[in-house]
Coordinates of C-alpha atoms in Angstrom, one line a residue:
M1 CA 1.7 -14.1 21.2
K2 CA -0.3 -10.9 20.9
G3 CA -0.9 -10.8 24.6
K4 CA 2.6 -11.3 25.4
L5 CA 3.8 -8.4 23.3
Q6 CA 1.3 -6.2 25.0
S7 CA 2.3 -7.2 28.6
C8 CA 5.9 -6.9 27.8
H9 CA 6.3 -3.9 25.4
S10 CA 3.3 -1.8 26.3
S11 CA 3.9 0.8 29.2
K12 CA 0.6 0.1 30.8
H13 CA 1.0 -3.6 31.1
L14 CA 4.6 -3.3 32.5
R15 CA 3.6 -4.4 35.8
S16 CA 2.8 -8.0 34.4
C17 CA 6.8 -8.2 33.6
F18 CA 7.4 -7.8 37.5
L19 CA 5.5 -10.9 38.8
A20 CA 7.7 -11.4 41.6
I21 CA 8.4 -7.7 42.8
V22 CA 7.6 -4.2 42.6
I23 CA 9.7 -1.9 44.8
R24 CA 7.8 1.1 45.9
F25 CA 10.4 3.7 46.9
G26 CA 7.9 6.5 47.2
S27 CA 5.6 4.9 49.8
N28 CA 4.5 6.8 52.9
K29 CA 5.1 3.8 54.7
R30 CA 8.7 3.6 54.0
R31 CA 10.9 4.5 57.0
K32 CA 14.9 4.7 57.2
I33 CA 16.7 2.9 59.9
P34 CA 19.2 4.9 60.7
D35 CA 21.4 2.6 62.9
R36 CA 22.1 -0.2 60.3
L37 CA 23.3 1.1 56.9
G38 CA 21.6 -0.7 54.0
H39 CA 18.6 -1.8 56.0
F40 CA 15.3 -0.1 55.4
Y41 CA 11.4 -0.7 55.1
V42 CA 10.1 -1.3 51.6
N43 CA 6.5 -2.0 50.2
I44 CA 6.5 -5.1 47.8
S45 CA 3.7 -5.7 45.6
A46 CA 2.8 -8.8 43.7
G47 CA 0.8 -7.6 40.7
S48 CA -1.7 -5.6 43.1
S49 CA -1.7 -2.3 44.6
S50 CA -1.4 -3.9 48.3
G51 CA 1.7 -5.3 49.4
L52 CA 3.4 -7.0 52.0
L53 CA 5.4 -4.8 54.4
L54 CA 8.7 -6.7 55.0
Q55 CA 11.4 -5.3 57.5
S56 CA 15.3 -5.3 57.7
L57 CA 15.9 -6.4 54.0
D58 CA 19.5 -6.7 53.2
F59 CA 20.6 -4.0 50.5
S60 CA 22.3 -6.9 48.8
M61 CA 18.9 -8.8 48.4
I62 CA 17.1 -5.7 47.2
T63 CA 19.6 -5.2 44.6
S64 CA 19.2 -8.7 43.4
Q65 CA 15.5 -8.5 43.0
L66 CA 15.9 -5.1 41.1
L67 CA 18.5 -6.8 38.8
A68 CA 16.3 -9.7 38.5
C69 CA 13.2 -7.4 37.6
V70 CA 15.4 -5.6 35.2
A71 CA 16.4 -8.8 33.5
I72 CA 12.8 -9.9 33.1
S73 CA 11.9 -6.6 31.5
V74 CA 14.7 -6.4 29.1
F75 CA 13.9 -10.1 28.2
C76 CA 10.3 -9.1 27.3
V77 CA 11.1 -6.2 25.3
L78 CA 13.8 -8.0 23.2
K79 CA 11.4 -10.9 23.0
A80 CA 8.8 -8.4 21.8
S81 CA 11.0 -6.6 19.5
S82 CA 12.1 -9.6 17.7
L83 CA 8.8 -11.2 16.6
D84 CA 9.2 -13.5 13.9
T85 CA 5.6 -13.0 12.4
F86 CA 2.8 -10.8 12.7
V87 CA -0.9 -10.8 11.7
A88 CA -1.9 -8.0 9.2
A89 CA -5.4 -6.9 8.3
V90 CA -6.6 -4.6 5.5
Y91 CA -10.2 -3.6 4.9
E92 CA -11.8 -3.0 1.6
H93 CA -14.2 -0.3 2.5
A94 CA -17.6 0.5 0.7
V95 CA -17.4 4.5 1.4
I96 CA -20.5 6.5 2.2
L97 CA -20.3 9.2 -0.1
P98 CA -21.4 13.0 0.3
N99 CA -23.8 14.7 -1.9
A100 CA -22.8 15.6 -5.0
T101 CA -21.9 19.3 -4.6
L102 CA -18.7 21.8 -5.2
T103 CA -20.0 24.2 -2.5
P104 CA -18.5 23.6 1.0
V105 CA -20.9 22.1 3.3
P106 CA -21.1 23.2 7.2
R107 CA -18.1 21.5 9.3
E108 CA -21.0 19.8 11.4
L109 CA -22.3 18.0 8.1
A110 CA -18.6 17.0 7.1
L111 CA -18.2 15.3 10.5
G112 CA -21.3 13.5 10.3
L113 CA -20.3 11.7 7.1
M114 CA -16.9 11.2 8.5
S115 CA -18.6 9.7 11.6
R116 CA -20.6 7.5 9.6
N117 CA -17.9 5.9 7.7
L118 CA -15.8 5.6 10.8
D119 CA -18.6 3.5 12.2
L120 CA -18.0 1.1 9.5
L121 CA -14.2 1.2 9.9
E122 CA -14.5 0.9 13.8
G123 CA -16.4 -2.6 13.0
A124 CA -13.4 -3.8 10.8
I125 CA -10.8 -2.7 13.3
T126 CA -12.7 -4.2 16.2
S127 CA -13.3 -7.4 14.2
A128 CA -9.6 -7.5 13.1
A129 CA -8.2 -7.2 16.7
K130 CA -10.6 -9.8 18.1
Q131 CA -8.9 -12.0 15.4
G132 CA -5.3 -11.5 16.7
A133 CA -4.3 -8.7 13.9
H134 CA -1.3 -6.4 14.9
I135 CA -2.0 -3.8 12.3
I136 CA -4.9 -2.7 9.9
V137 CA -4.8 -0.6 6.8
T138 CA -7.9 1.4 5.4
P139 CA -8.4 2.7 2.3
E140 CA -7.5 6.0 0.6
D141 CA -10.6 8.7 0.5
G142 CA -12.2 6.1 3.0
L143 CA -13.7 9.1 5.1
Y144 CA -15.4 11.1 2.7
G145 CA -14.7 10.1 -0.9
W146 CA -13.2 11.9 -3.7
N147 CA -15.8 14.4 -5.3
F148 CA -14.3 17.7 -4.2
N149 CA -12.6 21.0 -5.4
R150 CA -10.3 22.7 -3.2
E151 CA -13.1 24.7 -1.3
S152 CA -15.3 21.7 -0.9
I153 CA -12.9 19.3 0.7
Y154 CA -11.8 22.1 3.3
P155 CA -14.7 21.2 5.9
Y156 CA -13.3 17.7 6.1
L157 CA -9.6 18.6 6.8
E158 CA -7.8 18.6 10.1
D159 CA -4.6 20.0 11.4
I160 CA -2.2 16.9 11.7
P161 CA 1.0 17.7 13.8
D162 CA 4.5 16.1 13.0
P163 CA 4.4 12.9 15.0
Q164 CA 7.7 14.0 16.7
V165 CA 5.3 16.0 19.1
N166 CA 4.5 12.7 20.9
W167 CA 0.8 12.9 20.7
I168 CA -2.2 10.5 21.8
P169 CA -5.0 12.2 20.6
C170 CA -7.3 10.0 22.5
N171 CA -5.6 11.2 25.8
H172 CA -5.4 14.7 25.0
P173 CA -7.8 15.6 22.2
N174 CA -7.7 19.3 21.9
R175 CA -3.9 19.7 22.1
F176 CA -3.7 20.8 18.4
G177 CA -7.0 22.3 18.1
H178 CA -10.4 20.6 17.4
T179 CA -9.3 17.2 16.0
P180 CA -12.3 14.8 16.3
V181 CA -11.1 12.4 13.5
Q182 CA -7.6 11.8 14.8
E183 CA -9.1 11.6 18.3
R184 CA -11.5 8.9 17.4
L185 CA -9.0 7.0 15.1
S186 CA -6.4 7.2 18.2
C187 CA -9.1 5.9 20.6
L188 CA -9.9 2.9 18.3
A189 CA -6.2 2.1 17.7
K190 CA -5.9 2.3 21.7
E191 CA -9.0 0.5 22.9
N192 CA -8.2 -2.5 20.4
S193 CA -4.4 -2.3 21.0
I194 CA -3.7 -2.4 17.3
Y195 CA -1.8 -0.5 14.8
V196 CA -4.4 1.7 12.7
V197 CA -3.6 3.4 9.2
A198 CA -6.0 5.6 7.8
N199 CA -6.1 8.6 5.0
I200 CA -7.3 11.8 5.9
G201 CA -7.0 15.5 4.8
D202 CA -4.4 17.6 6.4
K203 CA -4.3 21.5 6.3
K204 CA -1.3 23.9 7.0
P205 CA -1.6 27.7 7.2
C206 CA 0.8 29.7 5.1
N207 CA 1.2 33.4 4.3
A208 CA 3.1 35.9 1.7
S209 CA 6.6 35.1 3.3
D210 CA 6.4 31.8 1.5
P211 CA 6.3 32.5 -2.3
Q212 CA 4.9 28.9 -2.8
C213 CA 1.7 29.7 -0.5
P214 CA -1.6 29.1 -2.4
S215 CA -3.7 32.1 -2.6
D216 CA -6.3 30.9 0.0
G217 CA -3.3 31.0 2.4
R218 CA -3.1 27.2 3.2
Y219 CA -1.6 24.0 2.1
Q220 CA -4.0 21.0 1.6
Y221 CA -2.7 17.4 1.6
N222 CA -3.8 13.8 0.8
T223 CA -2.5 12.2 4.1
D224 CA -1.8 9.0 5.6
V225 CA -1.5 8.6 9.2
V226 CA -0.6 5.7 11.9
F227 CA -1.7 5.3 15.4
D228 CA 0.2 2.7 17.2
S229 CA -1.7 0.2 19.9
Q230 CA -1.4 2.7 22.6
G231 CA -3.2 5.3 20.3
K232 CA -0.2 7.5 19.7
L233 CA 0.7 9.4 16.2
V234 CA 3.3 7.5 15.0
A235 CA 3.7 8.5 11.2
R236 CA 2.2 11.2 8.8
Y237 CA 2.7 10.8 5.0
H238 CA 1.7 13.7 2.5
K239 CA 1.0 12.1 -1.1
Q240 CA 3.6 13.0 -3.5
N241 CA 2.1 11.9 -7.0
L242 CA -1.4 13.3 -7.2
F243 CA -3.7 11.7 -9.8
L244 CA -6.0 13.4 -12.2
G245 CA -8.9 15.4 -10.2
E246 CA -6.7 15.5 -7.1
D247 CA -6.4 19.4 -7.5
Q248 CA -7.9 19.8 -4.0
F249 CA -4.7 18.9 -2.8
N250 CA -1.2 20.3 -2.7
V251 CA 2.1 18.4 -3.6
P252 CA 4.5 18.5 -0.8
K253 CA 7.6 20.7 -1.4
E254 CA 9.8 17.7 -1.1
P255 CA 9.3 14.2 -1.4
E256 CA 8.6 12.5 2.1
V257 CA 10.0 9.3 3.0
V258 CA 8.0 8.0 5.9
T259 CA 9.3 5.1 8.1
F260 CA 8.5 3.7 11.6
D261 CA 9.6 0.7 13.5
T262 CA 7.6 -1.7 15.4
A263 CA 8.0 -5.0 17.3
F264 CA 7.2 -6.7 14.1
G265 CA 9.5 -5.1 11.5
R266 CA 10.2 -1.5 10.0
F267 CA 7.3 0.0 8.1
G268 CA 6.9 2.5 5.1
M269 CA 4.1 3.8 3.4
F270 CA 2.7 6.0 0.2
T271 CA -0.5 6.3 -1.6
C272 CA -2.1 4.9 -4.5
F273 CA -0.6 6.5 -7.8
D274 CA 2.8 7.0 -5.9
I275 CA 3.5 3.2 -6.6
L276 CA 4.2 4.0 -10.4
F277 CA 6.9 6.5 -9.4
H278 CA 10.4 6.1 -8.0
D279 CA 9.9 8.4 -4.9
P280 CA 8.8 7.7 -2.4
A281 CA 8.1 3.9 -3.3
V282 CA 11.4 2.5 -4.4
T283 CA 13.6 4.8 -2.3
L284 CA 11.7 3.3 0.8
V285 CA 12.7 -0.2 0.1
K286 CA 16.0 0.6 -1.9
D287 CA 17.4 3.0 0.8
F288 CA 15.5 2.6 3.9
H289 CA 15.2 -1.2 3.9
V290 CA 11.6 -1.2 5.0
D291 CA 10.2 -4.8 5.8
T292 CA 6.5 -3.8 5.0
I293 CA 4.5 -1.4 2.8
L294 CA 1.4 0.1 4.1
F295 CA -0.7 1.1 0.9
P296 CA -4.1 3.1 1.0
T297 CA -5.5 3.5 -2.4
A298 CA -8.7 4.3 -4.4
W299 CA -7.6 2.1 -7.2
M300 CA -9.4 2.0 -10.5
N301 CA -8.5 -1.3 -12.4
V302 CA -7.3 -1.0 -15.8
L303 CA -6.9 -4.2 -17.6
P304 CA -4.8 -6.1 -18.8
H305 CA -1.8 -4.8 -16.5
L306 CA -2.9 -2.5 -14.1
S307 CA -5.7 -4.2 -12.1
A308 CA -5.2 -3.8 -8.3
I309 CA -4.5 -7.2 -7.1
E310 CA -2.4 -8.0 -10.2
F311 CA 0.2 -5.1 -10.2
H312 CA 0.1 -4.7 -6.3
S313 CA 1.0 -8.4 -6.0
A314 CA 3.7 -8.0 -8.5
W315 CA 5.3 -5.0 -7.0
A316 CA 5.6 -6.9 -3.7
M317 CA 7.3 -9.7 -5.6
G318 CA 9.4 -7.4 -7.5
M319 CA 10.5 -5.5 -4.5
K320 CA 10.9 -8.2 -2.1
V321 CA 8.7 -6.6 0.3
N322 CA 5.5 -7.4 2.2
F323 CA 2.7 -5.2 0.9
L324 CA -0.6 -4.2 2.5
A325 CA -3.2 -2.8 0.2
S326 CA -6.7 -1.5 1.0
N327 CA -8.6 -0.3 -1.4
I328 CA -12.1 1.4 -1.8
H329 CA -15.0 -0.8 -2.8
H330 CA -17.0 1.1 -5.4
P331 CA -17.6 -1.3 -8.5
S332 CA -19.4 1.2 -10.7
K333 CA -15.9 3.1 -10.7
K334 CA -14.2 -0.4 -11.2
M335 CA -12.8 0.2 -7.6
T336 CA -12.1 -3.2 -6.2
G337 CA -9.0 -5.3 -5.4
S338 CA -7.4 -5.4 -1.9
G339 CA -4.8 -7.8 -0.6
I340 CA -2.1 -9.0 1.6
Y341 CA 1.1 -9.9 -0.5
A342 CA 4.4 -11.4 0.8
P343 CA 7.4 -11.3 -1.6
D344 CA 7.0 -14.8 -2.7
S345 CA 3.3 -15.2 -2.9
P346 CA -0.2 -13.5 -2.2
R347 CA -1.2 -14.2 1.2
A348 CA -4.9 -13.1 0.9
F349 CA -6.6 -11.2 -1.6
H350 CA -10.2 -9.7 -2.7
Y351 CA -11.7 -8.8 -5.9
D352 CA -15.3 -8.3 -6.3
M353 CA -17.5 -6.4 -8.9
K354 CA -20.8 -8.0 -8.2
T355 CA -21.5 -6.9 -4.6
E356 CA -21.6 -3.5 -2.8
K357 CA -20.4 -4.7 0.5
G358 CA -16.8 -4.1 2.1
K359 CA -14.4 -6.8 2.9
L360 CA -12.1 -7.5 5.6
L361 CA -8.9 -9.6 5.2
L362 CA -6.5 -10.9 7.6
S363 CA -3.1 -12.9 7.3
Q364 CA 0.2 -14.1 8.7
L365 CA 3.5 -12.6 7.6
D366 CA 7.1 -12.8 8.5
S367 CA 8.2 -9.6 10.1
H368 CA 11.6 -9.8 8.1
P369 CA 10.7 -11.5 5.0
K370 CA 13.5 -13.3 3.7
H371 CA 15.1 -11.6 0.2
P372 CA 14.7 -14.3 -2.5
V373 CA 17.9 -14.6 -5.1
V374 CA 18.9 -11.7 -6.6
V375 CA 17.5 -11.5 -10.1
N376 CA 19.3 -10.3 -13.1
W377 CA 16.2 -9.5 -15.6
T378 CA 18.0 -9.8 -18.6
S379 CA 20.7 -12.7 -17.9
Y380 CA 18.7 -15.4 -19.8
A381 CA 17.0 -13.4 -22.6
S382 CA 20.1 -11.8 -23.6
G383 CA 22.0 -15.0 -23.8
I384 CA 19.8 -16.8 -26.1
E385 CA 19.0 -16.4 -29.8
A386 CA 15.7 -15.2 -31.0
F387 CA 13.3 -17.6 -31.8
S388 CA 12.6 -17.7 -35.8
T389 CA 9.0 -17.8 -36.7
S390 CA 6.9 -17.4 -39.9
N391 CA 4.3 -15.2 -38.2
K392 CA 3.9 -11.9 -39.1
E393 CA 4.2 -9.0 -36.4
F394 CA 1.2 -6.7 -35.9
K395 CA 0.6 -3.6 -34.0
G396 CA -2.0 -3.3 -31.1
T397 CA -3.0 -0.9 -28.5
V398 CA -2.7 -1.6 -24.7
F399 CA -3.9 1.4 -22.4
F400 CA -2.9 4.0 -25.2
D401 CA 0.2 2.6 -26.0
E402 CA 1.2 0.8 -29.0
Y403 CA 2.8 -2.6 -28.8
T404 CA 4.3 -5.0 -31.2
F405 CA 2.7 -8.4 -31.4
L406 CA 2.9 -12.0 -32.3
E407 CA -0.1 -14.3 -32.6
L408 CA 0.3 -17.6 -30.9
R409 CA -0.9 -20.0 -33.5
G410 CA -0.1 -23.5 -32.2
V411 CA -0.7 -25.4 -29.0
T412 CA 3.1 -25.2 -28.1
G413 CA 5.6 -22.7 -29.3
N414 CA 8.6 -20.6 -28.9
Y415 CA 8.5 -17.0 -30.0
T416 CA 10.4 -13.7 -29.9
V417 CA 9.0 -10.3 -30.4
C418 CA 11.1 -7.0 -30.2
Q419 CA 10.5 -3.4 -29.9
K420 CA 13.4 -0.9 -29.7
D421 CA 15.7 -2.3 -27.0
L422 CA 13.4 -4.6 -25.6
C423 CA 13.1 -8.1 -26.8
C424 CA 10.6 -10.7 -25.3
H425 CA 11.1 -14.4 -25.4
L426 CA 8.1 -17.1 -24.4
S427 CA 7.9 -20.7 -24.6
Y428 CA 4.7 -22.0 -23.7
K429 CA 2.3 -25.1 -23.9
M430 CA -1.5 -25.0 -24.2
S431 CA -4.0 -27.8 -23.2
E432 CA -5.5 -27.3 -26.4
K433 CA -5.7 -24.6 -29.2
R434 CA -9.0 -23.3 -29.1
A435 CA -10.7 -21.8 -32.1
D436 CA -12.6 -19.3 -30.4
E437 CA -9.8 -17.6 -28.5
V438 CA -6.3 -15.9 -29.6
Y439 CA -3.3 -15.2 -27.6
A440 CA -0.4 -12.8 -28.6
L441 CA 3.1 -12.1 -27.3
G442 CA 3.6 -8.4 -27.1
A443 CA 6.4 -5.9 -26.4
F444 CA 6.7 -2.3 -25.5
D445 CA 9.5 0.0 -24.8
G446 CA 8.6 3.7 -24.7
L447 CA 6.9 6.6 -22.8
H448 CA 3.7 6.2 -21.5
T449 CA 1.6 9.5 -21.6
V450 CA -1.9 9.1 -20.4
E451 CA -2.8 9.1 -16.9
G452 CA 1.0 10.3 -15.9
S453 CA 4.1 10.1 -17.9
Y454 CA 6.5 7.2 -17.4
H455 CA 8.8 5.0 -19.1
L456 CA 7.8 1.3 -19.5
Q457 CA 9.4 -1.9 -20.7
I458 CA 6.9 -4.8 -20.9
C459 CA 6.9 -8.4 -22.1
T460 CA 3.3 -9.8 -22.1
L461 CA 1.4 -12.8 -23.1
L462 CA -2.2 -12.1 -23.2
K463 CA -5.7 -12.9 -24.4
C464 CA -7.1 -11.0 -27.2
K465 CA -10.8 -9.9 -26.5
T466 CA -12.1 -11.6 -29.6
T467 CA -10.6 -13.7 -32.3
S468 CA -10.0 -10.5 -34.3
L469 CA -6.1 -9.4 -33.8
H470 CA -7.3 -5.7 -33.5
T471 CA -8.3 -6.5 -30.2
C472 CA -5.2 -7.7 -28.7
G473 CA -4.6 -5.4 -25.8
H474 CA -8.2 -4.6 -24.9
S475 CA -9.7 -5.3 -21.5
V476 CA -11.1 -8.9 -21.1
E477 CA -11.9 -10.5 -17.8
T478 CA -12.8 -14.0 -18.8
A479 CA -10.6 -17.0 -20.6
S480 CA -11.3 -20.4 -21.4
T481 CA -7.7 -21.6 -22.6
R482 CA -5.7 -23.4 -20.1
F483 CA -1.8 -23.5 -20.4
E484 CA 0.3 -26.3 -19.2
M485 CA 3.4 -24.3 -19.0
F486 CA 5.0 -21.0 -19.7
S487 CA 8.1 -19.3 -19.7
L488 CA 8.7 -15.5 -20.3
S489 CA 11.8 -13.3 -20.1
G490 CA 13.1 -10.0 -21.8
T491 CA 16.1 -8.1 -22.3
F492 CA 15.2 -5.3 -19.7
G493 CA 17.2 -2.4 -19.2
T494 CA 16.0 -1.9 -15.6
P495 CA 16.2 -3.9 -12.3
Y496 CA 12.8 -2.6 -11.5
V497 CA 10.5 -5.6 -13.2
F498 CA 7.2 -6.6 -11.7
P499 CA 6.1 -10.3 -12.4
E500 CA 2.2 -10.6 -13.2
V501 CA 0.0 -13.4 -13.5
L502 CA -3.6 -13.0 -13.8
L503 CA -6.2 -15.7 -14.4
S504 CA -9.8 -15.6 -15.5
E505 CA -12.5 -13.8 -13.5
I506 CA -9.3 -11.6 -12.3
Q507 CA -7.8 -14.2 -9.8
L508 CA -4.3 -14.6 -8.9
A509 CA -2.2 -17.8 -9.1
P510 CA -0.4 -18.0 -5.5
G511 CA 2.4 -20.6 -5.6
E512 CA 2.0 -21.5 -9.2
F513 CA 4.9 -19.6 -10.6
Q514 CA 8.3 -18.2 -9.8
V515 CA 11.0 -15.8 -11.0
L516 CA 14.6 -17.6 -11.3
S517 CA 17.8 -15.8 -10.8
D518 CA 18.2 -15.5 -14.4
G519 CA 15.1 -13.2 -15.2
R520 CA 12.8 -16.0 -16.4
L521 CA 8.9 -15.9 -15.1
L522 CA 8.3 -19.6 -15.0
S523 CA 5.1 -21.6 -14.1
L524 CA 5.7 -24.3 -11.5
K525 CA 2.9 -26.3 -12.5
P526 CA -0.3 -25.9 -14.8
P527 CA -2.2 -22.8 -13.5
S528 CA -5.1 -23.6 -11.8
G529 CA -7.5 -21.5 -14.1
P530 CA -7.4 -20.4 -17.8
V531 CA -4.9 -17.3 -18.3
L532 CA -5.9 -13.6 -18.9
T533 CA -2.2 -12.5 -19.0
V534 CA 1.3 -13.5 -18.0
T535 CA 3.6 -10.2 -17.8
L536 CA 6.9 -8.8 -16.9
F537 CA 6.0 -5.1 -16.1
G538 CA 9.4 -2.9 -16.1
R539 CA 9.7 0.5 -14.9
V540 CA 12.6 2.4 -16.4
Y541 CA 12.6 5.6 -14.0
E542 CA 15.6 7.4 -15.4
K543 CA 13.8 7.9 -18.6
D544 CA 10.6 9.3 -17.4
H545 CA 9.9 12.5 -19.2
T546 CA 9.1 14.6 -16.0
S547 CA 9.1 14.0 -12.2
N548 CA 5.7 15.5 -12.2
A549 CA 3.3 13.2 -13.6
S550 CA 0.2 14.9 -12.5
S551 CA 0.9 18.1 -14.2
D552 CA 2.1 16.4 -17.5
F553 CA -1.3 14.5 -17.6
M554 CA -3.2 17.8 -17.0
A555 CA -1.3 19.3 -19.9
Y556 CA -2.3 16.2 -22.2
T557 CA -5.7 16.3 -21.0
L558 CA -6.3 19.8 -21.7
T559 CA -4.9 19.3 -25.2
V560 CA -7.2 16.6 -25.8
M561 CA -10.1 18.6 -24.6
L562 CA -9.4 21.4 -26.7
I563 CA -9.0 19.0 -29.9
V564 CA -12.3 17.6 -29.1
I565 CA -14.2 20.6 -28.1
T566 CA -13.2 23.3 -30.5
P567 CA -14.8 21.7 -33.7
I568 CA -17.9 21.0 -31.6
L569 CA -18.2 24.9 -30.6
Y570 CA -17.1 25.7 -34.5
S571 CA -20.0 23.6 -35.7
L572 CA -22.4 25.3 -33.0
S573 CA -21.8 28.8 -33.8
F574 CA -22.8 28.2 -37.5
Q575 CA -26.4 26.5 -36.5

């Protein structure tokens, strides 16, 4: 299929669509015959540079051959543009980091480091192409890492033009200055006939006429780029929601919503922390109707609800799109977890905290995924009575948020727990009730204020770290308790709910659960492994405290630092 796509829709292979005839009206051998209208000499090629010189062809015959060629080419283009499936690839990259310094290095050293990382990416890109991949996603910070300030990142940046300039860097590398990174990415895409998605740094000069211009006279952006299978720059996205420590970059003045169309669907992209906010993530799906999201990330796993493979697969299911997530591989910072996710189930995923090796994933996806039935997330939960229980509620902390919990005391049961406007209902059956493990049903309805400010509504069944109820909500990676069935629902005040099922050893459960139209997250069969968590993760965007999560987090962080540091300095002053 891939070879046919190239020969039909790629301009450099267009000749193969004209297997019968190519009429070369510009040939020097062409001679007009003046005494008969519509008769002339033509040079005809059957897929080669040499052709048979035919004389006295009727004009009607030429016309019919032209029409046949046009029909063939149109058929090829239409066929290519309506591919039902495509092969996606993501690469979890063990990035080579620079020496730790906040002093800018010479440009040559910066290029040397990026070249070493590009060597690794080239291996993945080449391998993916040989296995039939149409597109490959590489991670955020994949060329140079993340330990920078504003000055030290500068040698790694290039000026990335607007894709409307119609530029193939591999063909014209110096058109927009010295851009060796873009040139190499473009050539990798072109030489392997594959779409390449990469994350690099963009720089844009500015001056005093711009009141927002930084004092150093330039904007710097965390940037995703896409080169098509001809090496052409077709998309550029500047990250909107910067995470803690990304002060080397600027936030774009307006959120950018970036899409591009291919023979295998419409694509949109955003980066890492963007996934937790409405813009541009939800806008791409809701208003621009993309089929597939491209997601370079440098994601640090946070259990129990924000492990990379867990949350990214849930987002794909909740938003009903394909989702290609490429993460950095750096286990010491809990960075691992990449995947290829369809709306109905994960197709391929990788989580590895034990080795230092990168990993290439490939899987076939539908170009235009069928949208499952529309879900009313509160329908079932709001229509039933709360399950009564003699259990006493208790409080527990999950990633700095205070949840209301109920302990699951029996091998089977029905429980309801509420917090503010959210009530969560759970029905379950365990294979056995183990004395050495405790599970709880929790609810949270409130504003999360650590590492961003965003309003959550969450219903969760989770394993506590120990048998002490005080550890419910703490990070835990292994479990032994198996469930025969579960059904979880909640009275959500948002249509944006992401269903998570995470098993022991941080594994997903493809095809083992579904979401019903009435909002129930329901097991289809006994999960294949012990359960860590079953969660409905809701986002209430309209209740977010601020649209600028990064600045809110910075303010919070500074406050905490002052609280911690001030007593220390005070005590030292009296020693």
